[in-house]
Coordinates of C-alpha atoms in Angstrom, one line a residue:
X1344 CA 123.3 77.7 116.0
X1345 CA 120.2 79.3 114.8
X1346 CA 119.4 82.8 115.7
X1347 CA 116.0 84.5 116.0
X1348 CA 116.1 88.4 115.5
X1349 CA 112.9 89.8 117.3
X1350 CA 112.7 93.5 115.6
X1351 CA 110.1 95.4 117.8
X1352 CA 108.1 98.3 116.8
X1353 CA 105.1 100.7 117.1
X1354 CA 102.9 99.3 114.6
X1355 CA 99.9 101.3 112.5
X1356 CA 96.7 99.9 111.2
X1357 CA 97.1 99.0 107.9
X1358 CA 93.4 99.5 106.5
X1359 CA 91.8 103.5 107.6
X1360 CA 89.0 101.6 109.5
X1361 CA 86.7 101.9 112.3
X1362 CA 87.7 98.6 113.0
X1363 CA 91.2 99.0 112.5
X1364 CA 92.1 102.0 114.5
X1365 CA 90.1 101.8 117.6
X1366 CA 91.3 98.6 119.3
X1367 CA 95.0 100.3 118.0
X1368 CA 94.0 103.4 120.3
X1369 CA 92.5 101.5 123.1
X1370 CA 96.0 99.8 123.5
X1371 CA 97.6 103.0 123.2
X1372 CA 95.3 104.8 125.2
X1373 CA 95.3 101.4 128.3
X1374 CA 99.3 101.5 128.1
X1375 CA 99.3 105.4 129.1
X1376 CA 96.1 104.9 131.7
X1377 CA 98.4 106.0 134.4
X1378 CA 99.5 109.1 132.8
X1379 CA 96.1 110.6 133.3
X1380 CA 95.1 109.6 136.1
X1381 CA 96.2 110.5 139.3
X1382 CA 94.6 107.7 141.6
X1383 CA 95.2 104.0 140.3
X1384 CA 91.9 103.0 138.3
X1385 CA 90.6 99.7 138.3
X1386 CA 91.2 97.3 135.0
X1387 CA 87.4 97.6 134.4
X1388 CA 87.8 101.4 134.5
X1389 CA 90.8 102.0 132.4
X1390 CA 89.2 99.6 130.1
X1391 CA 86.1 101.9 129.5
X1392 CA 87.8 105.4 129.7
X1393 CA 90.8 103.7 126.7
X1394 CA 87.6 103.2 124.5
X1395 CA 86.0 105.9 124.7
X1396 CA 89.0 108.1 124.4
X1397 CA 90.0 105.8 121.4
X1398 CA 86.6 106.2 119.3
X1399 CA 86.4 109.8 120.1
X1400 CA 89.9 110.3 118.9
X1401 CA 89.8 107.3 115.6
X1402 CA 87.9 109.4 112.8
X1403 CA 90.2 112.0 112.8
X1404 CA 93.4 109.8 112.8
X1405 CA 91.4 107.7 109.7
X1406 CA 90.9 111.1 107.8
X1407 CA 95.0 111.5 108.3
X1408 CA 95.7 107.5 107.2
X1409 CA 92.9 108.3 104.0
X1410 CA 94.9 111.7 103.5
X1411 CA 98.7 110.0 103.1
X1412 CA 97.1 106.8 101.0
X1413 CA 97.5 104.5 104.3
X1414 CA 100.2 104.0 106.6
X1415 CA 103.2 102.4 105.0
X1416 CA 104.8 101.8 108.5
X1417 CA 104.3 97.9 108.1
X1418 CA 105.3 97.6 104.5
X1419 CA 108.7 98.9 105.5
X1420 CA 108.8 97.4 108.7
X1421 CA 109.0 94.3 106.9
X1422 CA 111.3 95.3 104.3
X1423 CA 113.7 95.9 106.9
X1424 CA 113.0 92.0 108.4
X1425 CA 113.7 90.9 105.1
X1426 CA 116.5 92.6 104.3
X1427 CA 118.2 91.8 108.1
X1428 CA 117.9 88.4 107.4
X1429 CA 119.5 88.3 103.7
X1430 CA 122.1 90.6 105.2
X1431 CA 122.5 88.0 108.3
X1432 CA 122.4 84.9 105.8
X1433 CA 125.1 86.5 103.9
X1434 CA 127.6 86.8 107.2
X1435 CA 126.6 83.5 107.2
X1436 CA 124.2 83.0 110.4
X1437 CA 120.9 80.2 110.0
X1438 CA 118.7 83.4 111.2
X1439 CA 115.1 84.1 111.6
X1440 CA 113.7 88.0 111.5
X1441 CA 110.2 88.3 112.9
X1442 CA 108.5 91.7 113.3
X1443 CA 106.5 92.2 116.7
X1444 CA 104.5 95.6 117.5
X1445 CA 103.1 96.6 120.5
X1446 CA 99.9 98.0 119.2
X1447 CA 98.6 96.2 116.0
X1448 CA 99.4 92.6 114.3
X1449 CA 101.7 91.0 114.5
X1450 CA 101.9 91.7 118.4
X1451 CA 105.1 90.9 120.1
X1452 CA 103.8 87.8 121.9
X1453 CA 102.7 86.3 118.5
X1454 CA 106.5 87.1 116.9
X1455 CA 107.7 85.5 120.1
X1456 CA 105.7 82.4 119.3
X1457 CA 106.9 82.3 115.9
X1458 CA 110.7 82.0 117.0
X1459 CA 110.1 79.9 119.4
X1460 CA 108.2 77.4 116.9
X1461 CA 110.9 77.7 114.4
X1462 CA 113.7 76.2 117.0
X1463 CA 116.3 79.2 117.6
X1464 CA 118.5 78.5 119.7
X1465 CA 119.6 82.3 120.9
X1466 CA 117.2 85.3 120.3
X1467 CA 118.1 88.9 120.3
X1468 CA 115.7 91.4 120.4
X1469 CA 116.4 95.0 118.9
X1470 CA 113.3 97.8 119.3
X1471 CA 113.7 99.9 116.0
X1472 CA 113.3 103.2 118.1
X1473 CA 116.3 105.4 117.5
X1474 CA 116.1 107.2 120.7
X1475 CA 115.1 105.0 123.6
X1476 CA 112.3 105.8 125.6
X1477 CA 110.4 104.4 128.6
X1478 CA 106.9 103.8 126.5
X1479 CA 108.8 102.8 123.6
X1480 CA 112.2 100.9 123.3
X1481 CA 111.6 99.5 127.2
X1482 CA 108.0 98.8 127.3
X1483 CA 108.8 96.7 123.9
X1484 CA 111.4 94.6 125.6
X1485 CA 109.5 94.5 128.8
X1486 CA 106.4 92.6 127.1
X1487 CA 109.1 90.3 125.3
X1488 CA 110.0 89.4 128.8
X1489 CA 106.2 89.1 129.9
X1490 CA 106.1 86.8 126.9
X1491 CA 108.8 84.5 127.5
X1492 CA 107.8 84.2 130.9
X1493 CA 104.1 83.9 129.8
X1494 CA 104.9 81.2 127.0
X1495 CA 107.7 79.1 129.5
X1496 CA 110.1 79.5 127.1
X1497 CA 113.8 80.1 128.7
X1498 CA 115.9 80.9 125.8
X1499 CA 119.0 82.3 126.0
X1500 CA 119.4 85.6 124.6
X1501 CA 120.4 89.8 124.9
X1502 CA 118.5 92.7 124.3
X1503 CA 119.6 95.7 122.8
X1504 CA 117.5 98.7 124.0
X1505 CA 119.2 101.8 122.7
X1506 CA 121.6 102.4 120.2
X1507 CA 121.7 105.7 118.8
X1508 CA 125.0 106.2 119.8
X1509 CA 126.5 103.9 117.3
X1510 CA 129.1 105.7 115.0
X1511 CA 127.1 103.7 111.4
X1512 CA 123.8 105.3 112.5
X1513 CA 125.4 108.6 112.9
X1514 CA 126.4 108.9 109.5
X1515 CA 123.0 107.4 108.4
X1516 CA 120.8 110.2 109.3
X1517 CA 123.7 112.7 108.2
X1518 CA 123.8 111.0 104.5
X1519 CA 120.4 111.3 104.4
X1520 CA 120.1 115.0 105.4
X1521 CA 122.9 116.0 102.8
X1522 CA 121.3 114.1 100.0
X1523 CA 118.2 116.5 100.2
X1524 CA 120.8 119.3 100.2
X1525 CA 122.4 118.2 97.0
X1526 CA 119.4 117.1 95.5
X1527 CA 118.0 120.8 96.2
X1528 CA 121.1 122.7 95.8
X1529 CA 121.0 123.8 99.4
X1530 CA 123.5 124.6 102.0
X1531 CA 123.5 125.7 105.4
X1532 CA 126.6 128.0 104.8
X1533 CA 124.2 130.5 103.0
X1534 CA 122.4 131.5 106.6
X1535 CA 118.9 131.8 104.9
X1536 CA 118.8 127.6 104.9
X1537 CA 118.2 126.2 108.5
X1538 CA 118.0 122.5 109.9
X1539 CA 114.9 121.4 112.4
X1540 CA 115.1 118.3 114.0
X1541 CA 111.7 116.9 115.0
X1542 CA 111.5 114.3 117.9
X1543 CA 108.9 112.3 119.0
X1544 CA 107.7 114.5 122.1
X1545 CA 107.4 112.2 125.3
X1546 CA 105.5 112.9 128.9
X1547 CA 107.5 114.9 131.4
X1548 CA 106.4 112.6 133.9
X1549 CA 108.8 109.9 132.6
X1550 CA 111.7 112.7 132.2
X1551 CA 111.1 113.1 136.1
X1552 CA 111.0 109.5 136.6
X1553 CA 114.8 109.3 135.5
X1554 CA 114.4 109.0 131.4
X1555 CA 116.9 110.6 129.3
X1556 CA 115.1 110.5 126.4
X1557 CA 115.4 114.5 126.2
X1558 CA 118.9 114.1 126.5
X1559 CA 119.2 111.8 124.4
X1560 CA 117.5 113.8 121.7
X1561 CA 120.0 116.7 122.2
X1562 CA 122.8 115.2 121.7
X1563 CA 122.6 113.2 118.9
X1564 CA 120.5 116.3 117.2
X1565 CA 124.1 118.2 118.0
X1566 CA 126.3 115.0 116.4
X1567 CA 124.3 115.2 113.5
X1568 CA 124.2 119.0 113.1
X1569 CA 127.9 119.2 113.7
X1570 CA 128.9 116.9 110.9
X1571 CA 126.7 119.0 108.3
X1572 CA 128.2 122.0 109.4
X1573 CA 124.7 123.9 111.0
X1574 CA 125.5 126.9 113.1
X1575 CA 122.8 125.9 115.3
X1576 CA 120.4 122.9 116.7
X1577 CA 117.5 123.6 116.4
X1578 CA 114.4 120.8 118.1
X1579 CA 111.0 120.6 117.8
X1580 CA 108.7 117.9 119.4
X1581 CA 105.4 116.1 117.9
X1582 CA 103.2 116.1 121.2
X1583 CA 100.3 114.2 122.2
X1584 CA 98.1 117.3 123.0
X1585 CA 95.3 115.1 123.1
X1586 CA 95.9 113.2 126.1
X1587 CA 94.0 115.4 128.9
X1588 CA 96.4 117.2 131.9
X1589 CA 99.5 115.6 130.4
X1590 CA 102.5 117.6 130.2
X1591 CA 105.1 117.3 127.3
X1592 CA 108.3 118.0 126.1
X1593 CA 108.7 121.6 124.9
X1594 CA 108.9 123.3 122.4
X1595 CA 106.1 121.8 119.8
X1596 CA 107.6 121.9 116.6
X1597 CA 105.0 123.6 115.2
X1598 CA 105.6 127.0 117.5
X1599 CA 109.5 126.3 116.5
X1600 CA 108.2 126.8 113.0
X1601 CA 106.2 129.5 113.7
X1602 CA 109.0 131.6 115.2
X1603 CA 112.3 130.6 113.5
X1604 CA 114.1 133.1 111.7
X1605 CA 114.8 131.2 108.0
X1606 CA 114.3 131.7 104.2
X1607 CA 113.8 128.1 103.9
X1608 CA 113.9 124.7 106.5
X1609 CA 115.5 121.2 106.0
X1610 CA 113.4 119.0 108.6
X1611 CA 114.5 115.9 109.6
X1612 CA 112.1 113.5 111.8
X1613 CA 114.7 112.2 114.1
X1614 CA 112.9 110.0 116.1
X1615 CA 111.5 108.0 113.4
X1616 CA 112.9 105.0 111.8
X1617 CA 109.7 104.5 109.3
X1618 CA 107.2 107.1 107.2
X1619 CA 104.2 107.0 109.4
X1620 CA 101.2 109.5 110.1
X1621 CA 103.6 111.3 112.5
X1622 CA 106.0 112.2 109.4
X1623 CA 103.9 111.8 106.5
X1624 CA 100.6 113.7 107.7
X1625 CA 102.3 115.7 111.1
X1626 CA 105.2 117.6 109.1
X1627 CA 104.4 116.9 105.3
X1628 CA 101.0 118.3 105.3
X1629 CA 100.5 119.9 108.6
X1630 CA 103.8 121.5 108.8
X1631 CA 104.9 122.4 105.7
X1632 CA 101.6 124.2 105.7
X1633 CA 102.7 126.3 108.7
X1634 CA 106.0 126.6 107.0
X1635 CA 104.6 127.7 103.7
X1636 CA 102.3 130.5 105.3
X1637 CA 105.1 132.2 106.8
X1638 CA 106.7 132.1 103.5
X1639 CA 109.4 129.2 104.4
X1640 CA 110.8 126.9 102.0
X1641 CA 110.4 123.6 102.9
X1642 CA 112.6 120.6 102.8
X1643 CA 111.5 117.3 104.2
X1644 CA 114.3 114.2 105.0
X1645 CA 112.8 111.3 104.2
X1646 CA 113.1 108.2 106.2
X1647 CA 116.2 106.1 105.4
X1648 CA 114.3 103.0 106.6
X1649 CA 116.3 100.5 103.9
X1650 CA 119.2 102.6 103.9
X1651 CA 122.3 99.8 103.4
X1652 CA 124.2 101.5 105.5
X1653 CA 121.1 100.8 108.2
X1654 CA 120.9 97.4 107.2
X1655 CA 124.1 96.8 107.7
X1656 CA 124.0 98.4 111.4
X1657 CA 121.2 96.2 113.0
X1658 CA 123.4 93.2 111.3
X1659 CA 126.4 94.6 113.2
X1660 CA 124.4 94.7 116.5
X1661 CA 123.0 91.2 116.2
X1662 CA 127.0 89.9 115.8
X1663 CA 127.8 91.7 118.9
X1664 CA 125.3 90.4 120.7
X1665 CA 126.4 86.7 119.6
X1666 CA 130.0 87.6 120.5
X1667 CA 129.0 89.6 123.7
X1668 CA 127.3 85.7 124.8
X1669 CA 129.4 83.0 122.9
X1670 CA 132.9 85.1 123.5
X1671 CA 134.6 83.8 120.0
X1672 CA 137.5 86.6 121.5
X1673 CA 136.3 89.0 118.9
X1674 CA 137.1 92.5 119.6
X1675 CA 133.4 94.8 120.3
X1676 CA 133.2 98.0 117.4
X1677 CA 130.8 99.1 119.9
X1678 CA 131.1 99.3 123.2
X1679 CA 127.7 97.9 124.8
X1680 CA 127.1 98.8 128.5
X1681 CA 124.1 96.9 131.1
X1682 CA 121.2 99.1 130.4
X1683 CA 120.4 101.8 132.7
X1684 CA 116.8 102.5 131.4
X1685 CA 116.4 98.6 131.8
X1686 CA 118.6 97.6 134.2
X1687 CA 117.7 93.4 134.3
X1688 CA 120.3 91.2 133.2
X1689 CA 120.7 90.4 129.6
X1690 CA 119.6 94.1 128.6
X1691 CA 122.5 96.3 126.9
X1692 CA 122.5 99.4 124.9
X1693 CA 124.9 102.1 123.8
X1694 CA 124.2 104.6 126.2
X1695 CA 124.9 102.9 129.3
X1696 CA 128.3 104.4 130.0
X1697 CA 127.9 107.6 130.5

């Protein structure tokens, strides 16, 4: 049986250009149209207001790509393809990795295309978002659905939507986080030292709308400070503030910054799964200048994107899906529950059962 491993993500323009980033922001900025606007536009209007939003907003997010050297989101993205597949050829599947992203190339339809040509016979798809959210880890699966539908291909198949409850990717972040400590000589026992989580903020109309993304954020934030031994969990969020009369999750990280009581602060992007602008130009540059004014140390995590151990966890999810469909009486390391966030048939996550 051949596999096909759709990996879903975000996606960043590659080359700092005009022509790069605007049609990137107009997605962006069309996918949220109904977050800022209270009556329902038409297609022609969403359409005119995404564009001019996105070239109003593009030279300053080029200045950030020109500032970090480009985005390396795609380079890694692709790593981790590459290395899934090896790691999959190795358990001994015939398996096919294909990137899709929901805002720049290579979309989701044209990564659905590319399985499809190649002949799999079963396709799991697996958004590389830590935490699941509505615009992120859902709206990724729900244009895979769109494109099967679109492309008449019925292909049998699961979807994993979130999974940050799986035990492996626990102790990824955590390995991570304690080899800046040891690289640094830090602890957390001496008091002065303090870990910041940073989240990817998300609107509170979707929190109202029955995400969990919030609480999703807290508790593995808690797991993770619990194994290092942190007295306390402290979260910050990246907002949107650009997006006009939209309401996000408090507190910005940069007024957690601004107020925390430390010598020095180990930060740790949580919701990220790839160095991007939000990490690289966000906290190394924009924060740690905050950080640095008030006299704070600081400590950035980087990314464990090819971390083996991460690897190896996104392998493990693709056998359970092919054991959750084929039932070779193998017994599940994971439980994996119907999706509550995307409750259609053939969607699973680890978050479902409670």
């Amino acid at each position: 049986m051949k596999i096909g491993v759709l990996l879903l993500n975000f996606g960043e323009p590659e080359n700092p250009t005009m022509e790069s980033v605007v049609p990137f922001l107009e997605r962006i900025f069309s996918l949220n149209a109904p977050l800022m606007n209270a009556a329902a536009p038409s297609a022609e209007e969403v359409r005119a207001r995404s564009r001019a939003l996105a070239e109003a907003r593009a030279p300053g997010l080029i200045a950030e790509y020109e500032e970090i050297g480009g985005s390396p989101l795609h380079q890694q993205a692709r790593e981790q393809a590459e290395l899934l597949e090896a790691e999959l050829t190795r358990r001994g599947y015939h398996a096919v990795v294909q990137l899709g992203m929901q805002f720049t190339e290579p979309s989701i339809g044209e990564a659905v295309t590319k399985v499809r040509e190649a002949g799999v016979d079963y396709l799991v798809s697996i958004p590389v978002y830590p935490l699941c959210g509505p615009s992120t880890n859902v709206a990724a699966l729900r244009e895979v659905d769109r494109q099967l539908e679109e492309q008449g291909w019925k292909v049998p198949g699961l979807q994993i939507t979130g999974w940050h409850r799986h035990p492996e990717y626990l102790q990824v972040r955590v390995e991570a986080i304690r080899a800046v400590l040891e690289q640094n000589g830090l602890s957390f026992a001496d008091g002065g030292t303090k870990l910041v989580f940073s989240a990817h903020g998300t609107p509170i109309k979707y929190l109202d709308e029955g995400s969990r993304y919030d609480e999703y954020v807290k508790e593995f934030c808690a797991a993770v400070a619990g194994q290092l031994g942190s007295p306390e969990t402290i979260i910050g969020y990246q907002n949107h503030t650009n997006r006009p009369g939209v309401q996000w999750t408090q507190p910005d990280i940069d007024k957690v910054v601004e107020s925390i009581e430390a010598e020095r602060i180990v930060v740790d992007a949580c919701s990220f799964m790839h160095e991007q602008s939000e990490t690289l130009a966000e906290l190394d540059d924009e924060l740690r200048e905050e950080a640095e004014e008030r006299g704070l140390g600081f400590y950035r995590v980087p990314v464990p994107h090819s971390a083996p151990r991460f690897i190896g966890l996104l392998a493990d999810l693709v056998d359970q899906a092919v054991e959750r469909s084929h039932s070779t009486g193998a017994i599940e390391r994971v439980p994996l529950f119907q999706c509550r966030c995307k409750p259609t048939l053939g969607t699973v996550c680890t978050n479902g059962g409670a």
